[in-house]
GROMACS .gro file of C-alpha atoms in nm:
model
  361
    1MET     CA    1  -2.791  -0.835   1.251
    2PRO     CA    2  -2.485  -0.914   1.032
    3PRO     CA    3  -2.253  -1.161   1.210
    4LEU     CA    4  -1.947  -0.932   1.200
    5THR     CA    5  -2.147  -0.650   1.363
    6ARG     CA    6  -2.255  -0.890   1.638
    7HIS     CA    7  -1.894  -1.005   1.681
    8LEU     CA    8  -1.772  -0.645   1.719
    9LEU     CA    9  -2.049  -0.556   1.966
   10ASP     CA   10  -1.961  -0.864   2.170
   11ARG     CA   11  -1.594  -0.763   2.176
   12ILE     CA   12  -1.683  -0.412   2.292
   13ALA     CA   13  -1.916  -0.547   2.562
   14GLN     CA   14  -1.643  -0.779   2.689
   15ASP     CA   15  -1.325  -0.571   2.645
   16GLY     CA   16  -1.442  -0.212   2.617
   17PRO     CA   17  -1.401   0.030   2.325
   18LEU     CA   18  -1.178  -0.099   2.045
   19ARG     CA   19  -0.874   0.067   1.900
   20LEU     CA   20  -0.936   0.164   1.539
   21SER     CA   21  -0.658  -0.076   1.442
   22ASP     CA   22  -0.845  -0.368   1.602
   23TYR     CA   23  -1.171  -0.260   1.439
   24MET     CA   24  -1.007  -0.233   1.096
   25ALA     CA   25  -0.833  -0.568   1.135
   26ASP     CA   26  -1.163  -0.743   1.204
   27CYS     CA   27  -1.345  -0.559   0.925
   28LEU     CA   28  -1.081  -0.640   0.666
   29LEU     CA   29  -0.928  -0.970   0.776
   30HIS     CA   30  -1.171  -1.161   0.999
   31PRO     CA   31  -1.129  -1.523   0.879
   32ARG     CA   32  -1.502  -1.573   0.815
   33TYR     CA   33  -1.651  -1.226   0.770
   34GLY     CA   34  -1.363  -0.997   0.670
   35TYR     CA   35  -1.379  -0.783   0.360
   36TYR     CA   36  -1.061  -0.916   0.198
   37THR     CA   37  -1.113  -1.276   0.301
   38THR     CA   38  -1.459  -1.309   0.145
   39ARG     CA   39  -1.448  -1.138  -0.196
   40ASP     CA   40  -1.261  -0.996  -0.494
   41PRO     CA   41  -1.289  -0.620  -0.429
   42LEU     CA   42  -1.138  -0.501  -0.757
   43GLY     CA   43  -1.282  -0.374  -1.082
   44ALA     CA   44  -1.619  -0.254  -1.203
   45ALA     CA   45  -1.801  -0.531  -1.014
   46GLY     CA   46  -1.607  -0.458  -0.695
   47ASP     CA   47  -1.551  -0.147  -0.486
   48PHE     CA   48  -1.235   0.014  -0.627
   49THR     CA   49  -0.989  -0.002  -0.917
   50THR     CA   50  -0.610   0.010  -0.877
   51ALA     CA   51  -0.350   0.140  -1.122
   52PRO     CA   52  -0.255  -0.203  -1.266
   53GLU     CA   53  -0.620  -0.264  -1.352
   54ILE     CA   54  -0.637   0.071  -1.532
   55SER     CA   55  -0.351   0.010  -1.777
   56GLN     CA   56  -0.072  -0.234  -1.848
   57MET     CA   57   0.165   0.062  -1.873
   58PHE     CA   58   0.181   0.101  -1.496
   59GLY     CA   59   0.313  -0.248  -1.430
   60GLU     CA   60   0.545  -0.244  -1.731
   61LEU     CA   61   0.723   0.068  -1.611
   62ILE     CA   62   0.740  -0.056  -1.251
   63GLY     CA   63   0.899  -0.377  -1.377
   64LEU     CA   64   1.156  -0.201  -1.594
   65SER     CA   65   1.250   0.034  -1.310
   66LEU     CA   66   1.312  -0.262  -1.078
   67ALA     CA   67   1.500  -0.451  -1.349
   68GLN     CA   68   1.729  -0.156  -1.415
   69SER     CA   69   1.795  -0.130  -1.042
   70TRP     CA   70   1.884  -0.502  -1.046
   71LEU     CA   71   2.129  -0.438  -1.332
   72ASP     CA   72   2.275  -0.134  -1.156
   73GLN     CA   73   2.346  -0.352  -0.851
   74GLY     CA   74   2.539  -0.601  -1.061
   75ALA     CA   75   2.256  -0.836  -1.169
   76PRO     CA   76   2.277  -1.050  -0.853
   77SER     CA   77   2.170  -1.413  -0.876
   78PRO     CA   78   1.963  -1.544  -0.711
   79PHE     CA   79   1.728  -1.268  -0.598
   80THR     CA   80   1.371  -1.245  -0.468
   81LEU     CA   81   1.104  -1.060  -0.667
   82ALA     CA   82   0.818  -0.992  -0.427
   83GLU     CA   83   0.486  -0.811  -0.418
   84LEU     CA   84   0.281  -0.714  -0.115
   85GLY     CA   85  -0.095  -0.729  -0.169
   86PRO     CA   86  -0.087  -0.843  -0.534
   87GLY     CA   87  -0.459  -0.799  -0.610
   88ARG     CA   88  -0.549  -1.026  -0.900
   89GLY     CA   89  -0.185  -1.068  -1.003
   90THR     CA   90  -0.219  -0.813  -1.282
   91LEU     CA   91   0.074  -0.597  -1.172
   92MET     CA   92   0.310  -0.893  -1.138
   93ALA     CA   93   0.198  -1.031  -1.477
   94ASP     CA   94   0.281  -0.696  -1.638
   95ILE     CA   95   0.616  -0.681  -1.456
   96LEU     CA   96   0.707  -1.028  -1.579
   97ARG     CA   97   0.605  -0.952  -1.938
   98ALA     CA   98   0.802  -0.627  -1.946
   99THR     CA   99   1.118  -0.786  -1.803
  100ARG     CA  100   1.130  -1.095  -2.027
  101GLY     CA  101   1.391  -0.928  -2.246
  102VAL     CA  102   1.625  -0.836  -1.958
  103PRO     CA  103   1.908  -1.091  -1.986
  104GLY     CA  104   1.927  -1.320  -1.683
  105PHE     CA  105   1.649  -1.148  -1.487
  106HIS     CA  106   1.391  -1.426  -1.499
  107ALA     CA  107   1.648  -1.701  -1.460
  108ALA     CA  108   1.779  -1.545  -1.137
  109MET     CA  109   1.448  -1.457  -0.969
  110THR     CA  110   1.238  -1.633  -0.709
  111LEU     CA  111   0.877  -1.510  -0.708
  112LEU     CA  112   0.709  -1.437  -0.374
  113LEU     CA  113   0.357  -1.299  -0.326
  114VAL     CA  114   0.225  -1.188   0.013
  115GLU     CA  115  -0.153  -1.231   0.017
  116VAL     CA  116  -0.401  -1.313   0.295
  117SER     CA  117  -0.718  -1.341   0.082
  118PRO     CA  118  -0.803  -1.692  -0.042
  119THR     CA  119  -1.023  -1.537  -0.312
  120LEU     CA  120  -0.745  -1.318  -0.445
  121ARG     CA  121  -0.490  -1.600  -0.424
  122ARG     CA  122  -0.708  -1.802  -0.659
  123ALA     CA  123  -0.721  -1.506  -0.898
  124GLN     CA  124  -0.343  -1.464  -0.879
  125LYS     CA  125  -0.286  -1.833  -0.954
  126ALA     CA  126  -0.503  -1.802  -1.265
  127THR     CA  127  -0.334  -1.481  -1.382
  128LEU     CA  128   0.017  -1.616  -1.322
  129LYS     CA  129  -0.050  -1.968  -1.446
  130GLY     CA  130   0.275  -2.136  -1.546
  131GLN     CA  131   0.489  -1.927  -1.311
  132ASP     CA  132   0.668  -2.079  -1.015
  133VAL     CA  133   0.525  -1.867  -0.731
  134ALA     CA  134   0.542  -1.899  -0.353
  135TRP     CA  135   0.259  -1.745  -0.147
  136ARG     CA  136   0.277  -1.626   0.211
  137ASP     CA  137   0.032  -1.467   0.453
  138ARG     CA  138   0.304  -1.225   0.567
  139LEU     CA  139   0.653  -1.129   0.459
  140GLY     CA  140   0.814  -1.346   0.727
  141ASP     CA  141   1.163  -1.483   0.686
  142MET     CA  142   1.306  -1.425   0.341
  143PRO     CA  143   1.597  -1.594   0.164
  144ASP     CA  144   1.934  -1.433   0.229
  145ALA     CA  145   1.934  -1.279  -0.118
  146PRO     CA  146   1.870  -0.933  -0.267
  147LEU     CA  147   1.503  -0.832  -0.249
  148PHE     CA  148   1.332  -0.639  -0.527
  149LEU     CA  149   0.983  -0.560  -0.402
  150VAL     CA  150   0.676  -0.366  -0.508
  151ALA     CA  151   0.387  -0.259  -0.286
  152ASN     CA  152   0.107  -0.081  -0.472
  153GLU     CA  153  -0.189   0.028  -0.256
  154PHE     CA  154  -0.079  -0.209   0.019
  155PHE     CA  155   0.017   0.017   0.309
  156ASP     CA  156  -0.306   0.220   0.291
  157ALA     CA  157  -0.508  -0.086   0.398
  158LEU     CA  158  -0.304  -0.159   0.711
  159PRO     CA  159  -0.487  -0.086   1.040
  160ILE     CA  160  -0.428   0.256   1.192
  161ARG     CA  161  -0.469   0.422   1.530
  162GLN     CA  162  -0.590   0.781   1.572
  163PHE     CA  163  -0.490   1.027   1.843
  164VAL     CA  164  -0.637   1.368   1.920
  165ARG     CA  165  -0.403   1.618   2.080
  166ALA     CA  166  -0.557   1.721   2.414
  167ASP     CA  167  -0.320   1.992   2.541
  168ASP     CA  168   0.049   2.079   2.542
  169ILE     CA  169   0.174   1.722   2.594
  170LEU     CA  170  -0.124   1.485   2.624
  171TRP     CA  171  -0.323   1.287   2.369
  172GLN     CA  172  -0.658   1.106   2.359
  173GLU     CA  173  -0.706   0.798   2.145
  174ARG     CA  174  -1.015   0.760   1.926
  175ARG     CA  175  -1.182   0.423   1.981
  176VAL     CA  176  -1.483   0.239   1.842
  177THR     CA  177  -1.761   0.199   2.097
  178ALA     CA  178  -2.133   0.124   2.087
  179GLN     CA  179  -2.457   0.308   2.155
  180GLY     CA  180  -2.705   0.024   2.170
  181THR     CA  181  -2.642  -0.169   1.848
  182THR     CA  182  -2.487   0.129   1.668
  183LEU     CA  183  -2.109   0.159   1.637
  184THR     CA  184  -1.969   0.504   1.708
  185LEU     CA  185  -1.641   0.676   1.799
  186GLY     CA  186  -1.533   0.783   2.146
  187LEU     CA  187  -1.220   0.911   2.317
  188THR     CA  188  -0.997   0.773   2.590
  189GLY     CA  189  -0.874   0.986   2.876
  190ALA     CA  190  -0.578   1.213   2.806
  191ALA     CA  191  -0.235   1.058   2.851
  192PRO     CA  192   0.122   1.103   2.723
  193GLU     CA  193   0.214   0.926   2.397
  194PRO     CA  194   0.594   0.904   2.376
  195ALA     CA  195   0.573   0.780   2.016
  196LEU     CA  196   0.412   1.112   1.919
  197ALA     CA  197   0.666   1.338   2.088
  198HIS     CA  198   0.796   1.445   1.747
  199ARG     CA  199   0.447   1.568   1.653
  200LEU     CA  200   0.415   1.820   1.936
  201GLY     CA  201   0.591   2.081   1.723
  202ASP     CA  202   0.355   2.071   1.425
  203THR     CA  203   0.018   2.009   1.591
  204LYS     CA  204  -0.215   2.198   1.823
  205PRO     CA  205  -0.493   2.087   2.060
  206GLY     CA  206  -0.775   1.927   1.864
  207ASP     CA  207  -0.553   1.804   1.577
  208ILE     CA  208  -0.567   1.437   1.479
  209VAL     CA  209  -0.257   1.230   1.410
  210GLU     CA  210  -0.267   0.874   1.274
  211THR     CA  211  -0.013   0.601   1.337
  212CYS     CA  212   0.022   0.263   1.170
  213PRO     CA  213   0.228   0.020   1.378
  214ALA     CA  214   0.196  -0.255   1.116
  215ALA     CA  215   0.339  -0.030   0.844
  216SER     CA  216   0.637   0.059   1.062
  217ALA     CA  217   0.708  -0.307   1.137
  218ILE     CA  218   0.687  -0.415   0.773
  219ALA     CA  219   0.898  -0.120   0.655
  220ALA     CA  220   1.160  -0.204   0.918
  221GLN     CA  221   1.178  -0.562   0.795
  222ILE     CA  222   1.209  -0.457   0.431
  223GLY     CA  223   1.466  -0.190   0.507
  224ASP     CA  224   1.680  -0.418   0.720
  225HIS     CA  225   1.679  -0.689   0.452
  226ILE     CA  226   1.771  -0.447   0.172
  227ALA     CA  227   2.044  -0.284   0.381
  228ARG     CA  228   2.200  -0.626   0.450
  229HIS     CA  229   2.143  -0.809   0.122
  230GLY     CA  230   2.076  -0.545  -0.144
  231GLY     CA  231   1.774  -0.488  -0.364
  232ALA     CA  232   1.511  -0.215  -0.382
  233ALA     CA  233   1.149  -0.156  -0.287
  234LEU     CA  234   0.901   0.058  -0.477
  235ILE     CA  235   0.609   0.173  -0.261
  236VAL     CA  236   0.320   0.341  -0.443
  237ASP     CA  237   0.023   0.463  -0.243
  238TYR     CA  238  -0.185   0.765  -0.157
  239GLY     CA  239  -0.082   0.983   0.131
  240ASP     CA  240   0.194   1.231   0.207
  241TRP     CA  241   0.525   1.268   0.387
  242ARG     CA  242   0.360   1.321   0.727
  243SER     CA  243   0.014   1.220   0.854
  244GLN     CA  244  -0.225   1.498   0.950
  245GLY     CA  245  -0.598   1.478   1.021
  246ASP     CA  246  -0.862   1.206   1.000
  247THR     CA  247  -0.805   1.017   0.673
  248LEU     CA  248  -0.991   0.694   0.751
  249GLN     CA  249  -1.233   0.622   0.468
  250ALA     CA  250  -1.457   0.346   0.339
  251LEU     CA  251  -1.529   0.262  -0.026
  252ARG     CA  252  -1.827   0.059  -0.143
  253ASN     CA  253  -1.942   0.027  -0.503
  254HIS     CA  254  -1.685   0.292  -0.604
  255ALA     CA  255  -1.840   0.550  -0.368
  256TYR     CA  256  -1.751   0.674  -0.022
  257ALA     CA  257  -1.934   0.514   0.270
  258ASP     CA  258  -1.948   0.544   0.649
  259PRO     CA  259  -1.649   0.351   0.791
  260LEU     CA  260  -1.858   0.239   1.090
  261ALA     CA  261  -2.161   0.126   0.889
  262ASP     CA  262  -2.193  -0.233   0.763
  263PRO     CA  263  -1.853  -0.356   0.889
  264GLY     CA  264  -1.691  -0.605   0.655
  265GLN     CA  265  -1.885  -0.477   0.353
  266SER     CA  266  -1.658  -0.185   0.258
  267ASP     CA  267  -1.290  -0.136   0.189
  268LEU     CA  268  -1.128   0.059   0.474
  269THR     CA  269  -0.814   0.262   0.406
  270ALA     CA  270  -0.618   0.559   0.540
  271HIS     CA  271  -0.355   0.787   0.392
  272VAL     CA  272   0.000   0.656   0.420
  273ASP     CA  273   0.254   0.838   0.636
  274PHE     CA  274   0.561   0.800   0.414
  275GLU     CA  275   0.789   0.967   0.669
  276ASP     CA  276   0.710   0.688   0.912
  277ILE     CA  277   0.793   0.424   0.648
  278ALA     CA  278   1.120   0.592   0.552
  279THR     CA  279   1.224   0.633   0.916
  280ALA     CA  280   1.136   0.275   1.007
  281ALA     CA  281   1.326   0.139   0.705
  282ALA     CA  282   1.664   0.277   0.817
  283PRO     CA  283   1.946   0.176   0.771
  284ALA     CA  284   1.821   0.141   0.412
  285CYS     CA  285   1.822   0.469   0.219
  286HIS     CA  286   1.504   0.626   0.089
  287SER     CA  287   1.428   0.836  -0.218
  288LEU     CA  288   1.255   1.167  -0.229
  289LEU     CA  289   0.878   1.123  -0.216
  290THR     CA  290   0.757   1.172  -0.573
  291PRO     CA  291   0.408   1.211  -0.721
  292GLN     CA  292   0.300   0.907  -0.921
  293GLY     CA  293   0.247   1.114  -1.236
  294VAL     CA  294   0.600   1.257  -1.221
  295PHE     CA  295   0.746   0.912  -1.155
  296LEU     CA  296   0.568   0.756  -1.453
  297GLU     CA  297   0.652   1.044  -1.686
  298ARG     CA  298   1.021   1.012  -1.596
  299LEU     CA  299   1.000   0.645  -1.691
  300GLY     CA  300   0.854   0.729  -2.032
  301ILE     CA  301   0.483   0.655  -1.994
  302THR     CA  302   0.385   0.908  -2.262
  303ALA     CA  303   0.612   0.749  -2.522
  304ARG     CA  304   0.478   0.405  -2.425
  305ALA     CA  305   0.122   0.535  -2.447
  306GLN     CA  306   0.186   0.672  -2.795
  307ALA     CA  307   0.334   0.342  -2.912
  308LEU     CA  308   0.033   0.148  -2.785
  309ALA     CA  309  -0.211   0.406  -2.927
  310ALA     CA  310  -0.076   0.351  -3.278
  311ARG     CA  311  -0.246   0.010  -3.279
  312LEU     CA  312  -0.582   0.127  -3.138
  313THR     CA  313  -0.894   0.289  -3.280
  314ASP     CA  314  -1.235   0.416  -3.171
  315ASP     CA  315  -1.348   0.313  -2.819
  316ALA     CA  316  -1.026   0.125  -2.743
  317LEU     CA  317  -0.820   0.435  -2.825
  318SER     CA  318  -1.046   0.659  -2.615
  319ALA     CA  319  -1.017   0.421  -2.318
  320HIS     CA  320  -0.638   0.410  -2.358
  321VAL     CA  321  -0.608   0.790  -2.360
  322ALA     CA  322  -0.833   0.810  -2.054
  323ALA     CA  323  -0.618   0.552  -1.873
  324HIS     CA  324  -0.300   0.751  -1.938
  325ARG     CA  325  -0.469   1.063  -1.805
  326ARG     CA  326  -0.602   0.885  -1.498
  327LEU     CA  327  -0.261   0.752  -1.402
  328THR     CA  328  -0.068   1.076  -1.455
  329HIS     CA  329  -0.288   1.386  -1.444
  330PRO     CA  330  -0.258   1.602  -1.130
  331GLN     CA  331  -0.638   1.616  -1.098
  332GLU     CA  332  -0.664   1.235  -1.097
  333MET     CA  333  -0.412   0.983  -0.957
  334GLY     CA  334  -0.103   1.176  -1.066
  335THR     CA  335  -0.064   1.387  -0.752
  336LEU     CA  336  -0.268   1.208  -0.485
  337PHE     CA  337  -0.059   0.891  -0.524
  338LYS     CA  338   0.308   0.906  -0.432
  339THR     CA  339   0.612   0.684  -0.488
  340LEU     CA  340   0.891   0.609  -0.242
  341ALA     CA  341   1.190   0.381  -0.296
  342LEU     CA  342   1.405   0.200  -0.042
  343TYR     CA  343   1.753   0.093  -0.149
  344PRO     CA  344   2.100   0.014  -0.006
  345LYS     CA  345   2.366   0.268   0.081
  346GLY     CA  346   2.618   0.324  -0.195
  347HIS     CA  347   2.356   0.292  -0.470
  348ARG     CA  348   2.100   0.515  -0.634
  349PRO     CA  349   1.723   0.463  -0.616
  350PRO     CA  350   1.547   0.288  -0.903
  351PRO     CA  351   1.498   0.496  -1.220
  352GLY     CA  352   1.223   0.755  -1.197
  353LEU     CA  353   1.318   0.863  -0.845
  354GLU     CA  354   1.579   1.087  -0.689
  355PRO     CA  355   1.782   1.020  -0.374
  356ALA     CA  356   1.705   1.214  -0.061
  357LYS     CA  357   1.989   1.458  -0.001
  358HIS     CA  358   2.147   1.257   0.279
  359ASP     CA  359   2.124   0.937   0.069
  360SER     CA  360   2.336   1.054  -0.225
  361ALA     CA  361   2.568   0.773  -0.328
   0.00000   0.00000   0.00000
């Protein structure tokens, strides 16, 4: 039996059925057997591919949007440029390359990467060789300076809880339990959930609602810092304004897998509830939630794609055209992935996004 499966069965035998959030945390971040702590999950040899690995255009446009926001806020110096879950460092490398020509931007920045995986930290150090970078396991205390932050496919990997509406006011929580040596899902008894009071109006008995306490806590920290010190955060992920239904999924070898099978061997994610992030981030303002394809088109990805295509031929050109389509087309990543910005009152969101009506500067 795999050691992480034995560990989980032992926990269930000792403590009872596990919250999904506890199960996900062990599967992804167990110090010896966790998915992220033991491998590089990205690329053709891994289990999934993120936008920065698809094309340099994604990171370039993210970087220029943040840099313009920095200029719009008066080019503050110093400031912190941070990324949550930086993968192999590809996105940050593209951001830094695209912003080299922005006067004063690099001289004023302090680079901060939040990464728990030792394997990915090594990859980031290689990708960003020569850069002065600080790494942290969590966002933690930040310098009292404006924060310009990007989080691409970070929030979807944070552990979630799932609740099934039982009747008019009560909920049951889905938990991971065991039948012999097989992991399975069960339900707690029905009880009130004050944190879900706002969902009684748009759900009915039998509906599933997901919460992500870690996402709320991180968004609150980011929003509070930006409200007090300035800056902006660009959050790109898949999900929607409000969580609805069971969205927990596992990916292995670029194909869907059973989230309860082979724990620690698959990437576990869930759709992001952007309403929860925006609410938790107050008093910072938030933009309108915008499809990734629309966001990138507003920033000029097609013109950038055409400029790069002029230097390409044959297979390289075909791959480049396919990458542009994958990032922007509604049938690919263009609609499933969304973009949300956090920014201080009295300012506008970074280019490519529109302010929510109540946030208009």
